[in-house]
Amino acid sequence: MEGELQADKFKFKFDFWSLGLVALVCFGFFASLFNIENGVRGEYYAAVVKSMSLNASNFFFGAFDPSGAISLDKIPGSFWLPAIFVKIFGFSTWSLEAPNALATIAASVIVAVAVRRVSSAKAGILAGLIIASTPILVAVTRTNHPEAIFVFMLACVALAATTAFKTQKLSRLIFLGLWVALAFDCYMLEAWAIWPAIAVAWLFTERT
């Protein structure tokens, strides 16, 4: 009996889902973080993040210059995390780009969990791998451009959507909307493109 229990624990630790997630994270770290300190950075966004890291006002409004007289040309949500990294670790290519890399890795895992909820573990790992290995996303991840954190927010939208559609609770739908709002703070109107899909899924999901 004791031997059977130990065997069950061994199966639990080394099932496909667990191993798949570990492999997904390892691949993400290699694709997104390896040698990132030598990555390409945009000096315009680098100046924005450096200014945002100086004080709370610059941080909130997305100041382009240290004095806070000029703001970024878009909502600064995608640069809040890099500004925190720069504040903690100092200004460097690594601190500018590491948040994007970590966001992409997290997005691949979140998408895997979301797809597993509505399909299977294999489909979830495959979906996460697609996120982690999409060439244009990997390329953008290894810069300090805002798209990677936007993708992370959309992944959170997808995860919240699976809960909202399964439970059919208005509170969960509102929570889903809050994630869309955060995505808007990262990349503005592009985030709203997901609303038609959410509306159709909500209307045609079977009520229990």
Tab-separated table of C-alpha atoms in Angstrom:
chain	number	residue	atom	x	y	z
A	1	MET	CA	0.000	0.000	0.000
A	2	GLU	CA	2.774	2.413	0.910
A	3	GLY	CA	4.609	1.546	-2.293
A	4	GLU	CA	1.496	2.328	-4.348
A	5	LEU	CA	1.137	5.728	-2.685
A	6	GLN	CA	4.777	6.540	-3.453
A	7	ALA	CA	4.233	5.476	-7.062
A	8	ASP	CA	1.182	7.762	-7.301
A	9	LYS	CA	3.227	10.687	-5.953
A	10	PHE	CA	5.914	9.945	-8.529
A	11	LYS	CA	3.329	9.997	-11.332
A	12	PHE	CA	1.911	13.264	-10.049
A	13	LYS	CA	5.310	14.920	-9.987
A	14	PHE	CA	6.251	13.745	-13.466
A	15	ASP	CA	3.006	13.891	-15.426
A	16	PHE	CA	2.844	15.466	-18.876
A	17	TRP	CA	1.392	18.772	-17.670
A	18	SER	CA	4.054	19.368	-15.033
A	19	LEU	CA	6.929	18.416	-17.298
A	20	GLY	CA	5.421	20.446	-20.119
A	21	LEU	CA	5.222	23.566	-17.977
A	22	VAL	CA	8.817	23.154	-16.812
A	23	ALA	CA	9.970	22.699	-20.411
A	24	LEU	CA	7.896	25.709	-21.503
A	25	VAL	CA	9.425	27.960	-18.854
A	26	CYS	CA	12.954	26.738	-19.632
A	27	PHE	CA	12.436	27.368	-23.329
A	28	GLY	CA	11.028	30.809	-22.568
A	29	PHE	CA	14.013	31.711	-20.407
A	30	PHE	CA	16.405	30.637	-23.152
A	31	ALA	CA	14.523	32.366	-25.989
A	32	SER	CA	13.738	35.578	-24.137
A	33	LEU	CA	16.365	36.120	-21.441
A	34	PHE	CA	19.577	34.533	-22.707
A	35	ASN	CA	22.213	37.234	-23.398
A	36	ILE	CA	19.524	39.918	-23.164
A	37	GLU	CA	21.974	42.440	-21.752
A	38	ASN	CA	23.382	42.646	-25.300
A	39	GLY	CA	19.967	43.136	-26.860
A	40	VAL	CA	18.788	46.012	-29.023
A	41	ARG	CA	17.060	48.889	-27.262
A	42	GLY	CA	15.190	51.930	-28.514
A	43	GLU	CA	16.696	55.072	-27.032
A	44	TYR	CA	13.387	56.935	-27.133
A	45	TYR	CA	11.678	54.398	-24.855
A	46	ALA	CA	14.853	54.092	-22.784
A	47	ALA	CA	14.707	57.823	-22.060
A	48	VAL	CA	11.035	57.517	-21.105
A	49	VAL	CA	11.662	54.689	-18.641
A	50	LYS	CA	14.640	56.480	-17.115
A	51	SER	CA	12.544	59.624	-16.561
A	52	MET	CA	9.621	57.594	-15.173
A	53	SER	CA	11.904	55.974	-12.616
A	54	LEU	CA	12.837	59.327	-11.058
A	55	ASN	CA	9.639	60.198	-9.181
A	56	ALA	CA	5.976	59.289	-8.747
A	57	SER	CA	4.637	62.045	-11.004
A	58	ASN	CA	6.881	61.060	-13.894
A	59	PHE	CA	5.996	57.416	-13.268
A	60	PHE	CA	2.243	57.959	-13.379
A	61	PHE	CA	2.128	60.301	-16.367
A	62	GLY	CA	4.847	58.663	-18.450
A	63	ALA	CA	7.243	61.589	-18.569
A	64	PHE	CA	9.682	61.723	-21.473
A	65	ASP	CA	12.073	64.179	-19.856
A	66	PRO	CA	13.374	64.204	-16.248
A	67	SER	CA	11.546	67.454	-15.462
A	68	GLY	CA	8.213	65.932	-16.468
A	69	ALA	CA	7.373	68.705	-18.925
A	70	ILE	CA	6.792	66.342	-21.863
A	71	SER	CA	4.831	63.095	-21.706
A	72	LEU	CA	5.094	59.886	-23.686
A	73	ASP	CA	3.092	59.709	-26.936
A	74	LYS	CA	0.888	56.936	-25.535
A	75	ILE	CA	-0.529	55.654	-22.227
A	76	PRO	CA	2.491	54.542	-20.148
A	77	GLY	CA	1.186	51.246	-18.748
A	78	SER	CA	3.710	49.109	-20.631
A	79	PHE	CA	6.577	51.077	-19.114
A	80	TRP	CA	5.591	51.007	-15.447
A	81	LEU	CA	7.231	47.631	-14.791
A	82	PRO	CA	10.467	48.545	-16.635
A	83	ALA	CA	10.554	51.810	-14.640
A	84	ILE	CA	10.333	49.801	-11.411
A	85	PHE	CA	13.181	47.549	-12.611
A	86	VAL	CA	15.323	50.570	-13.444
A	87	LYS	CA	14.566	52.067	-10.036
A	88	ILE	CA	15.641	48.859	-8.283
A	89	PHE	CA	18.483	47.584	-10.476
A	90	GLY	CA	19.746	50.767	-12.105
A	91	PHE	CA	19.611	51.927	-15.701
A	92	SER	CA	20.911	49.342	-18.171
A	93	THR	CA	19.854	47.380	-21.233
A	94	TRP	CA	19.150	44.403	-18.978
A	95	SER	CA	16.842	46.298	-16.612
A	96	LEU	CA	15.006	47.828	-19.577
A	97	GLU	CA	14.401	44.547	-21.383
A	98	ALA	CA	14.157	41.915	-18.636
A	99	PRO	CA	10.554	42.925	-17.741
A	100	ASN	CA	9.493	42.235	-21.336
A	101	ALA	CA	11.204	38.850	-21.288
A	102	LEU	CA	9.585	37.867	-17.989
A	103	ALA	CA	6.191	39.101	-19.239
A	104	THR	CA	6.455	36.921	-22.339
A	105	ILE	CA	7.412	33.858	-20.299
A	106	ALA	CA	4.492	34.502	-17.954
A	107	ALA	CA	2.160	35.010	-20.930
A	108	SER	CA	3.072	31.619	-22.394
A	109	VAL	CA	2.329	29.892	-19.068
A	110	ILE	CA	-0.940	31.772	-18.560
A	111	VAL	CA	-2.114	30.912	-22.080
A	112	ALA	CA	-1.222	27.270	-21.443
A	113	VAL	CA	-3.351	27.257	-18.276
A	114	ALA	CA	-6.240	29.014	-20.021
A	115	VAL	CA	-6.296	26.570	-22.945
A	116	ARG	CA	-5.994	23.593	-20.613
A	117	ARG	CA	-9.161	24.748	-18.829
A	118	VAL	CA	-11.221	24.553	-22.009
A	119	SER	CA	-9.412	21.739	-23.830
A	120	SER	CA	-6.574	19.512	-22.617
A	121	ALA	CA	-3.076	19.580	-21.146
A	122	LYS	CA	-1.511	18.831	-24.536
A	123	ALA	CA	-3.436	21.668	-26.187
A	124	GLY	CA	-2.420	23.988	-23.360
A	125	ILE	CA	1.290	23.237	-23.664
A	126	LEU	CA	1.072	23.613	-27.438
A	127	ALA	CA	-0.648	26.996	-27.111
A	128	GLY	CA	1.945	28.174	-24.607
A	129	LEU	CA	4.745	27.007	-26.890
A	130	ILE	CA	3.272	28.964	-29.794
A	131	ILE	CA	3.355	32.115	-27.664
A	132	ALA	CA	6.906	31.453	-26.471
A	133	SER	CA	8.282	30.670	-29.946
A	134	THR	CA	6.496	33.144	-32.234
A	135	PRO	CA	9.459	34.810	-33.978
A	136	ILE	CA	8.132	38.374	-34.028
A	137	LEU	CA	7.148	38.216	-30.349
A	138	VAL	CA	10.539	36.812	-29.349
A	139	ALA	CA	12.222	39.576	-31.347
A	140	VAL	CA	10.126	42.295	-29.707
A	141	THR	CA	10.618	40.699	-26.293
A	142	ARG	CA	14.357	41.214	-26.627
A	143	THR	CA	13.883	44.979	-26.962
A	144	ASN	CA	12.354	47.643	-24.730
A	145	HIS	CA	9.258	48.144	-26.876
A	146	PRO	CA	5.785	47.922	-25.274
A	147	GLU	CA	4.251	44.967	-27.134
A	148	ALA	CA	5.448	42.157	-24.838
A	149	ILE	CA	3.700	43.468	-21.727
A	150	PHE	CA	0.576	44.089	-23.833
A	151	VAL	CA	0.625	40.418	-24.870
A	152	PHE	CA	0.943	39.473	-21.191
A	153	MET	CA	-2.170	41.519	-20.395
A	154	LEU	CA	-4.100	39.827	-23.197
A	155	ALA	CA	-3.042	36.452	-21.807
A	156	CYS	CA	-4.527	37.502	-18.457
A	157	VAL	CA	-7.698	38.487	-20.321
A	158	ALA	CA	-7.864	34.994	-21.821
A	159	LEU	CA	-7.426	33.344	-18.423
A	160	ALA	CA	-10.088	35.549	-16.831
A	161	ALA	CA	-12.383	34.803	-19.774
A	162	THR	CA	-12.276	31.053	-19.150
A	163	THR	CA	-13.478	31.639	-15.581
A	164	ALA	CA	-16.174	34.105	-16.641
A	165	PHE	CA	-17.574	31.845	-19.344
A	166	LYS	CA	-17.548	28.752	-17.145
A	167	THR	CA	-19.173	30.376	-14.119
A	168	GLN	CA	-21.457	32.766	-16.055
A	169	LYS	CA	-21.187	35.209	-13.161
A	170	LEU	CA	-21.482	38.925	-13.792
A	171	SER	CA	-18.757	39.626	-11.214
A	172	ARG	CA	-16.331	37.471	-13.206
A	173	LEU	CA	-17.271	39.275	-16.407
A	174	ILE	CA	-16.560	42.618	-14.723
A	175	PHE	CA	-13.209	41.257	-13.508
A	176	LEU	CA	-12.487	40.237	-17.110
A	177	GLY	CA	-13.297	43.796	-18.188
A	178	LEU	CA	-10.782	45.148	-15.694
A	179	TRP	CA	-8.040	43.118	-17.384
A	180	VAL	CA	-9.091	44.569	-20.741
A	181	ALA	CA	-8.832	48.028	-19.166
A	182	LEU	CA	-5.290	47.259	-18.005
A	183	ALA	CA	-4.460	46.062	-21.511
A	184	PHE	CA	-5.791	49.384	-22.795
A	185	ASP	CA	-3.369	51.159	-20.456
A	186	CYS	CA	-0.574	49.270	-22.194
A	187	TYR	CA	-1.477	49.620	-25.876
A	188	MET	CA	-4.636	51.720	-26.084
A	189	LEU	CA	-7.395	50.904	-28.606
A	190	GLU	CA	-5.757	47.706	-29.844
A	191	ALA	CA	-6.938	46.122	-26.589
A	192	TRP	CA	-10.573	46.732	-27.534
A	193	ALA	CA	-10.293	44.445	-30.566
A	194	ILE	CA	-10.918	41.547	-28.191
A	195	TRP	CA	-14.373	42.786	-27.117
A	196	PRO	CA	-16.354	41.239	-30.040
A	197	ALA	CA	-14.897	37.800	-29.283
A	198	ILE	CA	-15.712	38.193	-25.588
A	199	ALA	CA	-19.284	39.290	-26.368
A	200	VAL	CA	-19.936	36.392	-28.751
A	201	ALA	CA	-18.441	33.844	-26.339
A	202	TRP	CA	-20.486	35.226	-23.427
A	203	LEU	CA	-23.754	35.202	-25.369
A	204	PHE	CA	-23.311	31.703	-26.771
A	205	THR	CA	-21.864	29.942	-23.737
A	206	GLU	CA	-24.371	27.516	-22.309
A	207	ARG	CA	-25.902	28.593	-18.985
A	208	THR	CA	-25.886	26.022	-16.200
